[in-house]
PDB file of C-alpha atoms in Angstrom:
ATOM      1  CA  GLY A   1     -21.261 -13.045  32.577  1.00 87.00           C
ATOM      2  CA  TYR A   2     -23.518  -9.931  30.236  1.00 89.00           C
ATOM      3  CA  ASP A   3     -20.780  -7.277  29.895  1.00 90.00           C
ATOM      4  CA  LYS A   4     -23.257  -4.161  29.269  1.00 90.00           C
ATOM      5  CA  ALA A   5     -20.800  -1.662  28.152  1.00 93.00           C
ATOM      6  CA  ALA A   6     -19.300  -3.958  25.825  1.00 95.00           C
ATOM      7  CA  ASN A   7     -22.662  -5.566  25.375  1.00 95.00           C
ATOM      8  CA  GLN A   8     -21.056  -8.940  25.166  1.00 95.00           C
ATOM      9  CA  PHE A   9     -21.891 -12.346  26.949  1.00 93.00           C
ATOM     10  CA  TYR A  10     -18.157 -13.305  28.880  1.00 92.00           C
ATOM     11  CA  LEU A  11     -17.532 -17.049  30.750  1.00 90.00           C
ATOM     12  CA  ASP A  12     -14.300 -16.380  32.659  1.00 87.00           C
ATOM     13  CA  ARG A  13     -11.914 -19.614  33.308  1.00 84.00           C
ATOM     14  CA  THR A  14     -10.087 -17.883  35.586  1.00 84.00           C
ATOM     15  CA  LEU A  15     -10.585 -19.754  38.335  1.00 78.00           C
ATOM     16  CA  ALA A  16     -12.473 -23.139  36.084  1.00 72.00           C
ATOM     17  CA  GLY A  17      -8.911 -25.585  37.982  1.00 74.00           C
ATOM     18  CA  GLU A  18      -6.319 -27.607  36.194  1.00 77.00           C
ATOM     19  CA  ALA A  19      -4.380 -24.154  33.541  1.00 79.00           C
ATOM     20  CA  THR A  20      -0.899 -24.787  32.823  1.00 83.00           C
ATOM     21  CA  PHE A  21      -1.643 -26.741  28.650  1.00 86.00           C
ATOM     22  CA  ASP A  22      -1.995 -23.309  27.858  1.00 83.00           C
ATOM     23  CA  SER A  23      -1.790 -20.150  28.224  1.00 82.00           C
ATOM     24  CA  GLY A  24      -5.058 -18.829  26.761  1.00 81.00           C
ATOM     25  CA  PHE A  25      -7.697 -21.459  29.292  1.00 84.00           C
ATOM     26  CA  ALA A  26      -7.689 -18.965  32.202  1.00 84.00           C
ATOM     27  CA  ARG A  27      -8.701 -16.731  30.362  1.00 87.00           C
ATOM     28  CA  ARG A  28     -12.003 -14.698  29.883  1.00 90.00           C
ATOM     29  CA  HIS A  29     -13.632 -15.696  27.091  1.00 91.00           C
ATOM     30  CA  THR A  30     -16.598 -13.204  25.159  1.00 93.00           C
ATOM     31  CA  ALA A  31     -19.671 -13.828  22.291  1.00 95.00           C
ATOM     32  CA  PRO A  32     -21.137 -10.777  20.849  1.00 95.00           C
ATOM     33  CA  ARG A  33     -24.677  -9.364  22.515  1.00 95.00           C
ATOM     34  CA  MET A  34     -26.830  -9.572  19.150  1.00 94.00           C
ATOM     35  CA  ALA A  35     -30.652  -9.110  19.771  1.00 93.00           C
ATOM     36  CA  GLN A  36     -31.740  -5.598  20.911  1.00 90.00           C
ATOM     37  CA  SER A  37     -33.671  -5.635  24.249  1.00 89.00           C
ATOM     38  CA  ALA A  38     -34.049  -4.424  26.867  1.00 86.00           C
ATOM     39  CA  SER A  39     -34.392  -8.007  28.767  1.00 85.00           C
ATOM     40  CA  ILE A  40     -32.280 -10.998  28.428  1.00 87.00           C
ATOM     41  CA  ASP A  41     -33.434 -14.774  28.461  1.00 88.00           C
ATOM     42  CA  ILE A  42     -29.840 -16.706  29.460  1.00 88.00           C
ATOM     43  CA  THR A  43     -30.500 -20.927  29.957  1.00 88.00           C
ATOM     44  CA  ILE A  44     -26.637 -22.002  31.261  1.00 87.00           C
ATOM     45  CA  ILE A  45     -26.085 -25.450  31.202  1.00 86.00           C
ATOM     46  CA  LEU A  46     -23.654 -26.297  33.630  1.00 83.00           C
ATOM     47  CA  ASP A  47     -21.684 -30.237  33.933  1.00 82.00           C
ATOM     48  CA  ILE A  48     -18.650 -31.884  35.205  1.00 81.00           C
ATOM     49  CA  GLY A  49     -16.694 -31.019  32.754  1.00 82.00           C
ATOM     50  CA  SER A  50     -18.161 -27.614  30.872  1.00 86.00           C
ATOM     51  CA  ILE A  51     -20.591 -24.669  31.167  1.00 88.00           C
ATOM     52  CA  GLU A  52     -22.413 -23.623  28.001  1.00 90.00           C
ATOM     53  CA  LEU A  53     -24.268 -20.327  28.306  1.00 91.00           C
ATOM     54  CA  PHE A  54     -27.275 -19.877  25.417  1.00 92.00           C
ATOM     55  CA  ALA A  55     -28.376 -16.541  25.607  1.00 92.00           C
ATOM     56  CA  ASP A  56     -32.105 -14.532  23.412  1.00 91.00           C
ATOM     57  CA  ASP A  57     -32.897 -17.321  21.381  1.00 88.00           C
ATOM     58  CA  GLY A  58     -29.334 -19.513  20.715  1.00 91.00           C
ATOM     59  CA  LEU A  59     -28.285 -15.382  18.703  1.00 93.00           C
ATOM     60  CA  SER A  60     -25.015 -15.610  21.411  1.00 94.00           C
ATOM     61  CA  VAL A  61     -23.581 -19.520  22.805  1.00 94.00           C
ATOM     62  CA  LEU A  62     -19.799 -19.983  24.754  1.00 93.00           C
ATOM     63  CA  THR A  63     -19.209 -22.977  25.118  1.00 92.00           C
ATOM     64  CA  GLN A  64     -16.199 -23.895  27.974  1.00 89.00           C
ATOM     65  CA  LEU A  65     -14.400 -27.073  28.853  1.00 85.00           C
ATOM     66  CA  HIS A  66     -13.860 -26.601  32.794  1.00 82.00           C
ATOM     67  CA  PHE A  67     -10.838 -29.346  34.935  1.00 81.00           C
ATOM     68  CA  PRO A  68     -12.307 -28.210  38.533  1.00 79.00           C
ATOM     69  CA  SER A  69     -10.192 -28.806  41.667  1.00 78.00           C
ATOM     70  CA  GLU A  70     -13.291 -30.471  42.867  1.00 78.00           C
ATOM     71  CA  THR A  71     -16.917 -31.141  43.256  1.00 76.00           C
ATOM     72  CA  PHE A  72     -19.620 -27.902  43.124  1.00 73.00           C
ATOM     73  CA  THR A  73     -21.331 -28.038  45.308  1.00 75.00           C
ATOM     74  CA  THR A  74     -23.154 -24.616  45.122  1.00 75.00           C
ATOM     75  CA  MET A  75     -24.202 -22.708  42.987  1.00 74.00           C
ATOM     76  CA  GLN A  76     -24.151 -18.337  42.782  1.00 76.00           C
ATOM     77  CA  LEU A  77     -26.626 -16.327  40.653  1.00 78.00           C
ATOM     78  CA  GLN A  78     -25.541 -11.960  41.047  1.00 80.00           C
ATOM     79  CA  SER A  79     -27.475  -9.146  39.444  1.00 80.00           C
ATOM     80  CA  THR A  80     -28.075  -5.387  39.663  1.00 82.00           C
ATOM     81  CA  LYS A  81     -31.613  -5.708  39.245  1.00 79.00           C
ATOM     82  CA  PRO A  82     -34.381  -8.286  40.285  1.00 82.00           C
ATOM     83  CA  LEU A  83     -34.162 -11.877  37.915  1.00 79.00           C
ATOM     84  CA  GLN A  84     -37.636 -12.961  36.553  1.00 81.00           C
ATOM     85  CA  ASP A  85     -38.895 -16.074  35.882  1.00 79.00           C
ATOM     86  CA  LEU A  86     -35.459 -17.933  37.655  1.00 78.00           C
ATOM     87  CA  ARG A  87     -36.118 -22.559  36.976  1.00 76.00           C
ATOM     88  CA  TYR A  88     -33.251 -24.676  38.051  1.00 73.00           C
ATOM     89  CA  ILE A  89     -33.360 -28.592  36.869  1.00 70.00           C
ATOM     90  CA  ALA A  90     -30.828 -30.765  39.193  1.00 67.00           C
ATOM     91  CA  MET A  91     -29.642 -34.133  36.932  1.00 65.00           C
ATOM     92  CA  ARG A  92     -28.348 -35.111  40.597  1.00 59.00           C
ATOM     93  CA  PRO A  93     -30.141 -32.942  43.576  1.00 51.00           C
ATOM     94  CA  ALA A  94     -28.012 -34.062  47.104  1.00 52.00           C
ATOM     95  CA  ILE A  95     -24.743 -31.267  44.058  1.00 52.00           C
ATOM     96  CA  PHE A  96     -26.633 -27.556  43.764  1.00 50.00           C
ATOM     97  CA  THR A  97     -28.002 -26.544  46.940  1.00 51.00           C
ATOM     98  CA  ARG A  98     -30.849 -23.736  46.909  1.00 49.00           C
TER      99      ARG A  98
END
């Protein structure tokens, strides 16, 4: 996500599956936004055990592991403003639906 007030990107692992091994694992992790432009370019790479967020041509980057208890079947994007040029590539099309 993006927190406009704090000017930072975040990945929230509070519901990311198994987390009893480390008290700091299941929390929200952040990275500052370095770019000044009004629009934000974000690339998200999600696989079975990790998620990576690359924003503003790599100026801000977050990488997180997760340990899901079941296979992903859907993906949801939310925005308060219209999304432009939304594209996705499903490596295994049966996993993600549009």
